[in-house]
Amino acid sequence: MSDFLVSIANVHKSYGDFEVLKNVSLDVQRSEVICLIGPSGSGKSTLLRCINFLETYDKGTITIGGKIIGYQDTGGKRKLMVARELREMRQSIGMVFQQFNLWPHMTAVENVAEPLLRVQKMNATDAHSKALRMLERVGLAQKADNYPAALSGGQQQRVAIARALSMDPALMLFDEPTSALDPELVGEVLQVMRDLANEGMTMVVVTHEMGFAGKAADKVAFLDGGCIVQFGTPQQVLKESEEPRLQQFLRSYHARNDF
């Protein structure tokens, strides 16, 4: 079995005449944490959504566990994957968004249990028990019976992470999971993500948190204009690179945050 859980090869993606991803290639090893950084509009979130096939891609391939996601090759012609097969592949991929997307009429434990009931067809007792374990994993067991409106933004995002984890994913995708949070709540979410990294969870993270990228990532990819401009260890990308566009981006980041 390949060490690569995710292989992205020569992927292109356009919206009309605008090419948002240009010949992007990237491999993610099992238990590896990859952070995608770059300016707004550089293609980071689009690439992440293509991995889960929430966005189609025009050329190239994305494989998860050795299987192409989203498409089937029939006689040299590509067609969309059967919906059932796509649903099955997505069950091994957890995704956490900027917004928490919790059901407001359900408690925290009910939010986590819902996909277990709907997708995995687990019985109510087992689903509730597993949901409680997932909430404990993110430090929220004591908030199990609270509704989202009674939770802070950081707590709501941790419930969303617990919900994704409840499906036992092989891969976790995070799309700027702290960008909607007040600054004092960012740390609690990042700590949960660090814990997952330490447990060996394979993760691809779109983030503007350079401190997290520097400490938690195995590799960092800097995207600009739809291309991966720089890729390597955090030391290589964030400390040693002399790539002009990356240096400009990092200076802008530090100018916004060093005050």
Coordinates of C-alpha atoms in Angstrom, one line a residue:
M1 CA 0.0 0.0 0.0
S2 CA 1.3 3.4 -0.9
D3 CA 2.4 5.8 1.9
F4 CA 0.4 8.5 0.1
L5 CA -3.2 8.8 1.3
V6 CA -3.8 11.7 -1.1
S7 CA -2.2 12.2 -4.5
I8 CA -3.1 15.3 -6.5
A9 CA -1.6 15.2 -10.0
N10 CA -1.7 18.1 -12.5
V11 CA -5.1 19.4 -11.4
H12 CA -6.7 22.4 -13.2
K13 CA -9.9 24.1 -12.2
S14 CA -11.5 27.1 -13.9
Y15 CA -14.6 29.2 -13.3
G16 CA -15.5 30.4 -16.8
D17 CA -12.4 32.1 -18.2
F18 CA -10.7 32.3 -14.7
E19 CA -8.3 29.5 -14.0
V20 CA -8.2 29.2 -10.2
L21 CA -6.0 26.1 -10.1
K22 CA -3.1 25.7 -12.6
N23 CA -1.4 22.3 -12.8
V24 CA -1.4 21.7 -9.1
S25 CA 0.4 18.5 -7.8
L26 CA 0.7 17.5 -4.2
D27 CA 1.1 14.3 -2.3
V28 CA 0.0 13.7 1.3
Q29 CA 1.5 10.8 3.2
R30 CA -0.5 8.9 5.9
S31 CA -0.3 10.6 9.3
E32 CA 1.0 13.8 7.7
V33 CA -0.2 17.3 8.3
I34 CA -0.1 19.7 5.3
C35 CA -0.9 23.3 5.7
L36 CA -2.0 25.4 2.7
I37 CA -1.2 29.1 3.1
G38 CA -1.4 32.0 0.7
P39 CA -3.3 35.2 0.0
S40 CA -7.1 35.3 -0.6
G41 CA -8.0 34.1 -4.0
S42 CA -4.9 31.9 -4.4
G43 CA -6.9 28.7 -4.8
K44 CA -6.4 27.2 -1.3
S45 CA -10.0 26.6 -0.4
T46 CA -10.8 25.5 -4.0
L47 CA -8.1 22.9 -3.8
L48 CA -9.4 21.6 -0.5
R49 CA -12.9 21.4 -1.8
C50 CA -11.7 19.5 -4.9
I51 CA -10.1 16.9 -2.6
N52 CA -13.6 16.1 -1.2
F53 CA -15.1 16.7 -4.6
L54 CA -17.3 19.5 -3.3
E55 CA -15.9 21.2 -6.4
T56 CA -15.3 19.4 -9.7
Y57 CA -11.9 19.8 -11.4
D58 CA -11.4 20.1 -15.1
K59 CA -8.1 18.2 -15.7
G60 CA -5.8 16.0 -13.7
T61 CA -6.6 13.5 -11.0
I62 CA -7.1 13.4 -7.2
T63 CA -6.8 10.0 -5.6
I64 CA -7.8 9.1 -2.0
G65 CA -6.4 5.8 -0.8
G66 CA -5.4 5.0 -4.4
K67 CA -8.8 5.6 -5.9
I68 CA -9.8 8.6 -8.0
I69 CA -12.4 10.7 -6.4
G70 CA -15.2 12.2 -8.4
Y71 CA -14.6 10.5 -11.8
Q72 CA -14.5 7.2 -13.5
D73 CA -12.3 6.4 -16.6
T74 CA -14.3 4.6 -19.2
G75 CA -12.4 3.8 -22.4
G76 CA -10.2 6.8 -22.0
K77 CA -13.1 9.2 -21.4
R78 CA -13.8 10.6 -18.0
K79 CA -17.3 10.7 -16.5
L80 CA -18.7 11.5 -13.1
M81 CA -18.5 8.9 -10.5
V82 CA -21.7 7.2 -9.5
A83 CA -23.3 9.1 -6.6
R84 CA -23.4 6.1 -4.3
E85 CA -19.7 5.5 -4.7
L86 CA -18.9 9.1 -4.1
R87 CA -20.9 9.0 -0.9
E88 CA -19.0 5.9 0.2
M89 CA -15.6 7.6 -0.5
R90 CA -16.6 10.7 1.4
Q91 CA -17.4 8.7 4.5
S92 CA -13.6 8.3 5.0
I93 CA -13.1 12.1 4.7
G94 CA -14.0 14.5 7.5
M95 CA -14.4 18.2 6.6
V96 CA -14.6 21.2 8.9
F97 CA -15.6 24.6 7.5
Q98 CA -15.2 28.2 8.5
Q99 CA -18.8 28.3 9.6
F100 CA -19.9 25.6 12.1
N101 CA -23.0 24.4 10.3
L102 CA -24.5 23.0 13.4
W103 CA -28.3 22.2 13.5
P104 CA -29.6 24.9 15.9
H105 CA -32.6 22.8 17.1
M106 CA -30.3 19.9 18.2
T107 CA -28.0 19.7 21.3
A108 CA -24.3 19.2 20.9
V109 CA -24.5 15.5 21.4
E110 CA -27.5 15.3 19.0
N111 CA -25.5 17.2 16.3
V112 CA -22.6 14.7 16.6
A113 CA -24.9 11.7 16.7
E114 CA -27.0 12.7 13.7
P115 CA -24.6 11.5 10.9
L116 CA -24.1 8.2 12.8
L117 CA -27.9 7.7 12.7
R118 CA -28.4 8.9 9.1
V119 CA -25.3 7.7 7.3
Q120 CA -24.0 4.7 9.3
K121 CA -27.5 3.6 10.4
M122 CA -26.3 3.1 13.9
N123 CA -28.9 2.5 16.6
A124 CA -29.8 5.5 18.9
T125 CA -28.1 4.1 22.0
D126 CA -24.8 3.4 20.3
A127 CA -24.9 6.7 18.3
H128 CA -25.4 8.6 21.6
S129 CA -22.6 6.8 23.3
K130 CA -20.1 7.4 20.5
A131 CA -21.2 11.0 20.2
L132 CA -20.4 11.5 23.9
R133 CA -17.0 10.0 23.4
M134 CA -16.3 12.3 20.5
L135 CA -17.3 15.3 22.5
E136 CA -15.0 14.2 25.3
R137 CA -12.2 13.9 22.8
V138 CA -12.6 17.6 22.0
G139 CA -13.0 18.6 25.6
L140 CA -16.8 19.2 25.5
A141 CA -18.4 16.3 27.4
Q142 CA -19.8 18.7 29.9
K143 CA -21.6 20.7 27.1
A144 CA -23.3 17.6 25.6
D145 CA -26.8 18.8 26.3
N146 CA -26.3 22.5 25.3
Y147 CA -27.8 23.9 22.2
P148 CA -25.5 25.7 19.8
A149 CA -26.9 29.1 20.8
A150 CA -25.6 28.5 24.3
L151 CA -22.1 27.7 23.1
S152 CA -19.2 30.0 22.2
G153 CA -17.9 30.1 18.7
G154 CA -14.9 28.0 19.7
Q155 CA -17.1 25.4 21.4
Q156 CA -19.4 25.2 18.3
Q157 CA -16.4 24.6 16.1
R158 CA -15.2 21.9 18.4
V159 CA -18.6 20.3 18.2
A160 CA -18.2 20.4 14.4
I161 CA -14.9 18.7 14.7
A162 CA -16.3 16.0 16.9
R163 CA -19.1 15.5 14.4
A164 CA -16.5 15.0 11.6
L165 CA -14.5 12.6 13.8
S166 CA -17.5 10.5 14.7
M167 CA -17.4 9.0 11.2
D168 CA -13.8 7.6 11.9
P169 CA -12.3 9.4 8.9
A170 CA -8.9 8.5 7.5
L171 CA -8.5 12.1 6.3
M172 CA -9.5 15.4 7.9
L173 CA -9.8 18.6 5.8
F174 CA -10.0 22.0 7.6
D175 CA -11.0 25.1 5.6
E176 CA -9.8 28.1 7.7
P177 CA -11.5 26.7 10.8
T178 CA -10.6 29.6 13.1
S179 CA -11.3 32.5 10.7
A180 CA -14.9 33.1 12.1
L181 CA -13.7 33.1 15.7
D182 CA -12.9 35.9 18.1
P183 CA -9.2 35.9 18.7
E184 CA -9.5 34.7 22.3
L185 CA -11.3 31.5 21.1
V186 CA -8.8 30.5 18.4
G187 CA -6.5 28.7 20.7
E188 CA -8.9 26.1 21.9
V189 CA -9.7 25.0 18.4
L190 CA -6.1 24.9 17.4
Q191 CA -5.3 22.8 20.4
V192 CA -7.8 20.2 19.4
M193 CA -6.2 20.2 15.9
R194 CA -2.7 19.8 17.4
D195 CA -4.0 16.9 19.5
L196 CA -5.3 15.2 16.3
A197 CA -1.9 15.8 14.6
N198 CA -0.2 14.2 17.6
E199 CA -2.5 11.2 17.4
G200 CA -1.4 10.6 13.7
M201 CA -4.5 11.9 11.9
T202 CA -3.8 12.8 8.3
M203 CA -4.8 16.4 7.8
V204 CA -4.9 19.1 5.1
V205 CA -5.5 22.5 6.6
V206 CA -6.1 25.8 4.9
T207 CA -5.1 28.3 7.5
H208 CA -3.9 31.9 8.1
E209 CA -2.5 30.9 11.5
M210 CA 1.3 30.8 10.7
G211 CA 2.1 29.8 14.3
F212 CA 0.0 26.6 13.8
A213 CA 1.5 26.0 10.4
G214 CA 5.0 26.4 11.8
K215 CA 4.6 24.1 14.8
A216 CA 2.0 21.5 13.8
A217 CA 2.6 21.0 10.0
D218 CA 4.9 18.4 8.5
K219 CA 4.8 20.3 5.2
V220 CA 3.6 23.7 4.1
A221 CA 2.4 24.7 0.6
F222 CA 2.3 28.3 -0.3
L223 CA -0.2 29.0 -3.1
D224 CA -0.4 32.1 -5.2
G225 CA -2.3 32.7 -8.5
G226 CA -3.6 29.1 -8.5
C227 CA -0.1 27.5 -8.3
I228 CA 2.0 25.9 -5.6
V229 CA 4.9 28.4 -5.5
Q230 CA 6.8 26.9 -2.6
F231 CA 6.5 23.5 -0.8
G232 CA 8.5 22.0 2.0
T233 CA 9.0 21.8 5.7
P234 CA 7.8 24.7 7.9
Q235 CA 11.5 25.6 8.3
Q236 CA 12.1 25.6 4.6
V237 CA 9.0 27.6 3.7
L238 CA 8.4 29.9 6.6
K239 CA 12.0 30.6 7.6
E240 CA 14.5 29.9 4.8
S241 CA 12.7 30.6 1.5
E242 CA 13.8 33.6 -0.4
E243 CA 10.9 33.3 -2.9
P244 CA 9.9 37.0 -3.4
R245 CA 6.1 36.5 -3.5
L246 CA 6.2 34.3 -0.3
Q247 CA 8.4 36.9 1.4
Q248 CA 5.9 39.6 0.5
F249 CA 3.0 37.5 1.9
L250 CA 4.8 36.8 5.2
R251 CA 5.8 40.4 5.6
S252 CA 2.1 41.4 5.1
Y253 CA 1.0 38.7 7.6
H254 CA 3.5 39.9 10.3
A255 CA 2.6 43.6 9.7
R256 CA -1.1 42.7 10.4
N257 CA -0.3 40.7 13.5
D258 CA 2.7 42.2 15.1
F259 CA 1.2 45.2 17.0

